[in-house]
PDB file of C-alpha atoms in Angstrom:
ATOM      1  CA  UNK A   1       7.825   0.340  17.239  1.00 51.00           C
ATOM      2  CA  UNK A   2      10.715  -0.405  15.891  1.00 66.00           C
ATOM      3  CA  UNK A   3       8.861  -3.106  13.287  1.00 83.00           C
ATOM      4  CA  UNK A   4       6.679   0.045  12.297  1.00 80.00           C
ATOM      5  CA  UNK A   5       9.521   2.313  11.554  1.00 80.00           C
ATOM      6  CA  UNK A   6      11.568  -0.196   9.748  1.00 85.00           C
ATOM      7  CA  UNK A   7       8.330  -0.568   7.312  1.00 87.00           C
ATOM      8  CA  UNK A   8       7.536   3.269   7.186  1.00 84.00           C
ATOM      9  CA  UNK A   9      11.227   3.396   5.782  1.00 86.00           C
ATOM     10  CA  UNK A  10      10.487   0.986   3.476  1.00 91.00           C
ATOM     11  CA  UNK A  11       7.133   2.235   2.506  1.00 90.00           C
ATOM     12  CA  UNK A  12       8.681   6.014   2.089  1.00 89.00           C
ATOM     13  CA  UNK A  13      11.021   4.759  -0.368  1.00 92.00           C
ATOM     14  CA  UNK A  14       8.978   2.539  -2.611  1.00 94.00           C
ATOM     15  CA  UNK A  15       6.265   5.943  -3.013  1.00 95.00           C
ATOM     16  CA  UNK A  16       9.733   7.699  -3.723  1.00 95.00           C
ATOM     17  CA  UNK A  17      10.897   5.100  -6.337  1.00 96.00           C
ATOM     18  CA  UNK A  18       7.601   4.640  -7.636  1.00 96.00           C
ATOM     19  CA  UNK A  19       6.860   9.052  -8.675  1.00 97.00           C
ATOM     20  CA  UNK A  20      10.357   8.475 -10.211  1.00 97.00           C
ATOM     21  CA  UNK A  21       9.696   5.582 -12.027  1.00 96.00           C
ATOM     22  CA  UNK A  22       6.902   7.070 -13.532  1.00 97.00           C
ATOM     23  CA  UNK A  23       7.974   9.815 -14.706  1.00 97.00           C
ATOM     24  CA  UNK A  24      10.868   8.326 -16.580  1.00 97.00           C
ATOM     25  CA  UNK A  25       9.279   7.721 -19.632  1.00 97.00           C
ATOM     26  CA  UNK A  26       7.774  11.349 -20.067  1.00 98.00           C
ATOM     27  CA  UNK A  27       8.778  13.384 -22.360  1.00 98.00           C
ATOM     28  CA  UNK A  28       8.734  17.298 -21.052  1.00 97.00           C
ATOM     29  CA  UNK A  29       5.395  18.416 -22.450  1.00 97.00           C
ATOM     30  CA  UNK A  30       3.789  15.441 -20.714  1.00 98.00           C
ATOM     31  CA  UNK A  31       5.701  16.726 -17.490  1.00 97.00           C
ATOM     32  CA  UNK A  32       3.549  19.897 -18.166  1.00 96.00           C
ATOM     33  CA  UNK A  33       0.621  19.178 -19.613  1.00 96.00           C
ATOM     34  CA  UNK A  34      -2.506  20.557 -18.179  1.00 93.00           C
ATOM     35  CA  UNK A  35      -5.502  18.518 -18.105  1.00 90.00           C
ATOM     36  CA  UNK A  36      -7.843  21.354 -17.416  1.00 88.00           C
ATOM     37  CA  UNK A  37      -8.095  24.334 -15.235  1.00 83.00           C
ATOM     38  CA  UNK A  38      -8.192  22.882 -11.844  1.00 85.00           C
ATOM     39  CA  UNK A  39      -5.238  20.234 -12.111  1.00 88.00           C
ATOM     40  CA  UNK A  40      -1.551  20.410 -11.671  1.00 93.00           C
ATOM     41  CA  UNK A  41       0.957  19.118 -14.441  1.00 95.00           C
ATOM     42  CA  UNK A  42       2.954  15.606 -13.741  1.00 97.00           C
ATOM     43  CA  UNK A  43       6.151  17.821 -13.218  1.00 97.00           C
ATOM     44  CA  UNK A  44       3.981  20.074 -10.987  1.00 95.00           C
ATOM     45  CA  UNK A  45       3.075  16.961  -8.288  1.00 96.00           C
ATOM     46  CA  UNK A  46       6.886  15.180  -8.460  1.00 98.00           C
ATOM     47  CA  UNK A  47       8.506  19.086  -7.336  1.00 97.00           C
ATOM     48  CA  UNK A  48       6.148  19.263  -4.861  1.00 96.00           C
ATOM     49  CA  UNK A  49       6.657  15.805  -2.643  1.00 96.00           C
ATOM     50  CA  UNK A  50      10.181  16.639  -3.856  1.00 97.00           C
ATOM     51  CA  UNK A  51      10.220  19.777  -1.908  1.00 96.00           C
ATOM     52  CA  UNK A  52       8.105  18.343   1.163  1.00 93.00           C
ATOM     53  CA  UNK A  53      10.624  15.648   0.756  1.00 94.00           C
ATOM     54  CA  UNK A  54      13.776  17.957   1.335  1.00 96.00           C
ATOM     55  CA  UNK A  55      11.447  20.774   3.318  1.00 92.00           C
ATOM     56  CA  UNK A  56      10.811  18.230   6.069  1.00 88.00           C
ATOM     57  CA  UNK A  57      14.216  16.682   6.173  1.00 90.00           C
ATOM     58  CA  UNK A  58      15.930  19.728   7.141  1.00 90.00           C
ATOM     59  CA  UNK A  59      12.720  20.277   9.916  1.00 84.00           C
ATOM     60  CA  UNK A  60      13.902  17.051  11.697  1.00 84.00           C
ATOM     61  CA  UNK A  61      17.584  18.291  11.953  1.00 86.00           C
ATOM     62  CA  UNK A  62      18.889  16.525   8.343  1.00 91.00           C
ATOM     63  CA  UNK A  63      20.739  19.299   7.289  1.00 94.00           C
ATOM     64  CA  UNK A  64      20.086  22.000   5.219  1.00 96.00           C
ATOM     65  CA  UNK A  65      17.402  21.546   2.175  1.00 97.00           C
ATOM     66  CA  UNK A  66      19.289  21.238  -1.159  1.00 98.00           C
ATOM     67  CA  UNK A  67      16.752  23.663  -2.482  1.00 97.00           C
ATOM     68  CA  UNK A  68      18.422  26.135  -0.719  1.00 96.00           C
ATOM     69  CA  UNK A  69      21.793  25.118  -0.446  1.00 97.00           C
ATOM     70  CA  UNK A  70      21.973  25.058  -4.407  1.00 97.00           C
ATOM     71  CA  UNK A  71      20.264  28.405  -4.615  1.00 96.00           C
ATOM     72  CA  UNK A  72      17.504  26.429  -6.774  1.00 96.00           C
ATOM     73  CA  UNK A  73      14.822  29.178  -6.764  1.00 94.00           C
ATOM     74  CA  UNK A  74      17.116  30.875  -7.953  1.00 95.00           C
ATOM     75  CA  UNK A  75      18.949  29.052 -10.615  1.00 95.00           C
ATOM     76  CA  UNK A  76      15.347  28.095 -12.270  1.00 95.00           C
ATOM     77  CA  UNK A  77      14.209  31.174 -12.227  1.00 92.00           C
ATOM     78  CA  UNK A  78      11.690  31.115  -9.408  1.00 90.00           C
ATOM     79  CA  UNK A  79      13.331  33.729  -7.298  1.00 84.00           C
ATOM     80  CA  UNK A  80      10.506  35.814  -7.215  1.00 79.00           C
ATOM     81  CA  UNK A  81       7.876  33.495  -7.764  1.00 84.00           C
ATOM     82  CA  UNK A  82       5.255  33.195  -4.743  1.00 86.00           C
ATOM     83  CA  UNK A  83       6.061  29.432  -3.809  1.00 89.00           C
ATOM     84  CA  UNK A  84       3.557  29.285  -1.010  1.00 87.00           C
ATOM     85  CA  UNK A  85       4.194  27.972   2.900  1.00 88.00           C
ATOM     86  CA  UNK A  86       8.006  27.101   3.267  1.00 83.00           C
ATOM     87  CA  UNK A  87       8.158  27.340  -0.796  1.00 86.00           C
ATOM     88  CA  UNK A  88       6.823  24.076  -1.237  1.00 86.00           C
ATOM     89  CA  UNK A  89       4.012  25.328  -3.468  1.00 85.00           C
ATOM     90  CA  UNK A  90       1.383  24.247  -0.753  1.00 89.00           C
ATOM     91  CA  UNK A  91      -1.208  26.918  -0.950  1.00 89.00           C
ATOM     92  CA  UNK A  92      -0.922  28.381  -4.509  1.00 88.00           C
ATOM     93  CA  UNK A  93      -3.693  27.754  -5.872  1.00 85.00           C
ATOM     94  CA  UNK A  94      -4.354  26.168  -9.464  1.00 81.00           C
ATOM     95  CA  UNK A  95      -3.728  29.374 -11.076  1.00 81.00           C
ATOM     96  CA  UNK A  96      -0.513  30.297  -9.666  1.00 82.00           C
ATOM     97  CA  UNK A  97       0.351  26.143  -9.865  1.00 84.00           C
ATOM     98  CA  UNK A  98       0.333  26.221 -13.609  1.00 83.00           C
ATOM     99  CA  UNK A  99       1.654  29.228 -14.502  1.00 80.00           C
ATOM    100  CA  UNK A 100       4.193  27.907 -12.377  1.00 87.00           C
ATOM    101  CA  UNK A 101       7.924  27.543 -14.710  1.00 90.00           C
ATOM    102  CA  UNK A 102       9.700  24.526 -13.547  1.00 95.00           C
ATOM    103  CA  UNK A 103      12.440  22.918 -15.584  1.00 96.00           C
ATOM    104  CA  UNK A 104      12.526  20.827 -17.888  1.00 97.00           C
ATOM    105  CA  UNK A 105      12.304  17.376 -16.366  1.00 98.00           C
ATOM    106  CA  UNK A 106      16.208  16.449 -16.269  1.00 98.00           C
ATOM    107  CA  UNK A 107      16.664  18.998 -14.375  1.00 98.00           C
ATOM    108  CA  UNK A 108      13.412  18.574 -12.057  1.00 98.00           C
ATOM    109  CA  UNK A 109      14.063  14.872 -11.838  1.00 98.00           C
ATOM    110  CA  UNK A 110      17.873  15.143 -10.782  1.00 98.00           C
ATOM    111  CA  UNK A 111      16.399  17.652  -7.542  1.00 98.00           C
ATOM    112  CA  UNK A 112      13.507  15.010  -7.451  1.00 98.00           C
ATOM    113  CA  UNK A 113      16.418  12.356  -6.861  1.00 98.00           C
ATOM    114  CA  UNK A 114      18.751  14.093  -4.861  1.00 98.00           C
ATOM    115  CA  UNK A 115      15.810  14.994  -2.420  1.00 98.00           C
ATOM    116  CA  UNK A 116      14.139  11.838  -2.333  1.00 97.00           C
ATOM    117  CA  UNK A 117      17.667  10.423  -1.638  1.00 97.00           C
ATOM    118  CA  UNK A 118      18.618  12.825   1.108  1.00 97.00           C
ATOM    119  CA  UNK A 119      15.221  12.204   2.943  1.00 94.00           C
ATOM    120  CA  UNK A 120      15.460   8.236   2.821  1.00 93.00           C
ATOM    121  CA  UNK A 121      18.911   8.414   4.005  1.00 94.00           C
ATOM    122  CA  UNK A 122      18.382  10.454   7.195  1.00 93.00           C
ATOM    123  CA  UNK A 123      15.027   8.674   7.738  1.00 89.00           C
ATOM    124  CA  UNK A 124      17.353   5.259   7.584  1.00 89.00           C
ATOM    125  CA  UNK A 125      20.050   6.970  10.485  1.00 91.00           C
ATOM    126  CA  UNK A 126      16.070   7.958  12.573  1.00 86.00           C
ATOM    127  CA  UNK A 127      15.104   5.840  15.850  1.00 85.00           C
ATOM    128  CA  UNK A 128      11.726   5.725  17.507  1.00 84.00           C
ATOM    129  CA  UNK A 129      13.778   8.661  20.273  1.00 85.00           C
ATOM    130  CA  UNK A 130      14.168  10.659  17.494  1.00 82.00           C
ATOM    131  CA  UNK A 131      10.863  10.726  15.931  1.00 81.00           C
ATOM    132  CA  UNK A 132       8.987  11.627  19.188  1.00 83.00           C
ATOM    133  CA  UNK A 133      10.684  14.994  19.847  1.00 82.00           C
ATOM    134  CA  UNK A 134       9.245  18.344  18.909  1.00 78.00           C
ATOM    135  CA  UNK A 135      10.418  19.757  16.156  1.00 71.00           C
ATOM    136  CA  UNK A 136      12.043  23.377  17.706  1.00 65.00           C
ATOM    137  CA  UNK A 137       9.984  25.638  14.769  1.00 66.00           C
ATOM    138  CA  UNK A 138       7.120  26.051  17.305  1.00 67.00           C
ATOM    139  CA  UNK A 139       4.990  23.698  15.508  1.00 71.00           C
ATOM    140  CA  UNK A 140       4.579  21.472  18.000  1.00 76.00           C
ATOM    141  CA  UNK A 141       4.714  19.019  15.376  1.00 78.00           C
ATOM    142  CA  UNK A 142       7.237  15.639  15.638  1.00 82.00           C
ATOM    143  CA  UNK A 143       9.237  13.350  13.132  1.00 79.00           C
ATOM    144  CA  UNK A 144       6.452  11.019  13.256  1.00 82.00           C
ATOM    145  CA  UNK A 145       3.233  13.260  12.769  1.00 83.00           C
ATOM    146  CA  UNK A 146       5.583  14.321   9.868  1.00 81.00           C
ATOM    147  CA  UNK A 147       7.032  11.129   8.209  1.00 82.00           C
ATOM    148  CA  UNK A 148       3.230   9.822   8.495  1.00 85.00           C
ATOM    149  CA  UNK A 149       1.484  13.424   7.285  1.00 86.00           C
ATOM    150  CA  UNK A 150       3.435  13.094   3.833  1.00 82.00           C
ATOM    151  CA  UNK A 151       3.509   9.546   3.652  1.00 89.00           C
ATOM    152  CA  UNK A 152      -0.168  10.536   2.803  1.00 93.00           C
ATOM    153  CA  UNK A 153       0.330  12.948   0.951  1.00 93.00           C
ATOM    154  CA  UNK A 154       3.409  11.753  -1.106  1.00 95.00           C
ATOM    155  CA  UNK A 155       0.961   9.142  -1.981  1.00 95.00           C
ATOM    156  CA  UNK A 156      -1.764  11.108  -2.685  1.00 96.00           C
ATOM    157  CA  UNK A 157       0.263  12.829  -5.251  1.00 95.00           C
ATOM    158  CA  UNK A 158       1.152   9.419  -6.802  1.00 96.00           C
ATOM    159  CA  UNK A 159      -2.248   8.570  -7.533  1.00 96.00           C
ATOM    160  CA  UNK A 160      -2.789  12.356  -8.926  1.00 95.00           C
ATOM    161  CA  UNK A 161       0.211  10.976 -11.651  1.00 97.00           C
ATOM    162  CA  UNK A 162      -0.761   8.267 -12.123  1.00 96.00           C
ATOM    163  CA  UNK A 163      -4.151   9.445 -13.256  1.00 95.00           C
ATOM    164  CA  UNK A 164      -2.848  11.939 -15.644  1.00 96.00           C
ATOM    165  CA  UNK A 165      -0.715   9.336 -17.004  1.00 96.00           C
ATOM    166  CA  UNK A 166      -3.517   7.438 -18.168  1.00 95.00           C
ATOM    167  CA  UNK A 167      -5.468  10.880 -19.439  1.00 94.00           C
ATOM    168  CA  UNK A 168      -2.436  10.977 -21.299  1.00 96.00           C
ATOM    169  CA  UNK A 169      -3.085   7.415 -22.746  1.00 95.00           C
ATOM    170  CA  UNK A 170      -0.026   5.437 -20.702  1.00 95.00           C
ATOM    171  CA  UNK A 171      -0.241   2.834 -18.530  1.00 89.00           C
ATOM    172  CA  UNK A 172      -0.457   4.276 -15.013  1.00 84.00           C
ATOM    173  CA  UNK A 173      -0.473   2.401 -12.384  1.00 82.00           C
ATOM    174  CA  UNK A 174       3.306   2.809 -10.728  1.00 69.00           C
ATOM    175  CA  UNK A 175       2.574  -1.113  -8.936  1.00 70.00           C
ATOM    176  CA  UNK A 176       2.295  -3.577 -12.193  1.00 62.00           C
TER     177      UNK A 176
END
């Protein structure tokens, strides 16, 4: 189990690094570009994965969400915006995700970097026993399930960002 856990920690870091790498050369316009009525912008994908890293770290016992501690919803002008399940953008629908007014790239990337770094630092301290404990929120989820689910989840969004870069005429792959 410890080898598997170490590999999972490594893969989570790689996914976070890849997401951040894919946005380094983008402009604010490219971050918010919408390819059609049913596909969110690259900025939404980055924000959404950063929010889940922040939420999961907090739910697994890794401290308060950066989003809440820094009052980012309010400082970004999203205090009155319906942000979906746990404020992550989950379930808000295509129209709402397209209308979500995220901050400039520099601000958004700074939050994503901080969220990913905090999650990865916390995950580095986690033992197999820690991951098997059920959360105290009544969901009966464990850290194992959360880490695995969101590893897959983040990679789905990574693929979307790669595809959107391709549609922008840019190199899409994070691993080339």
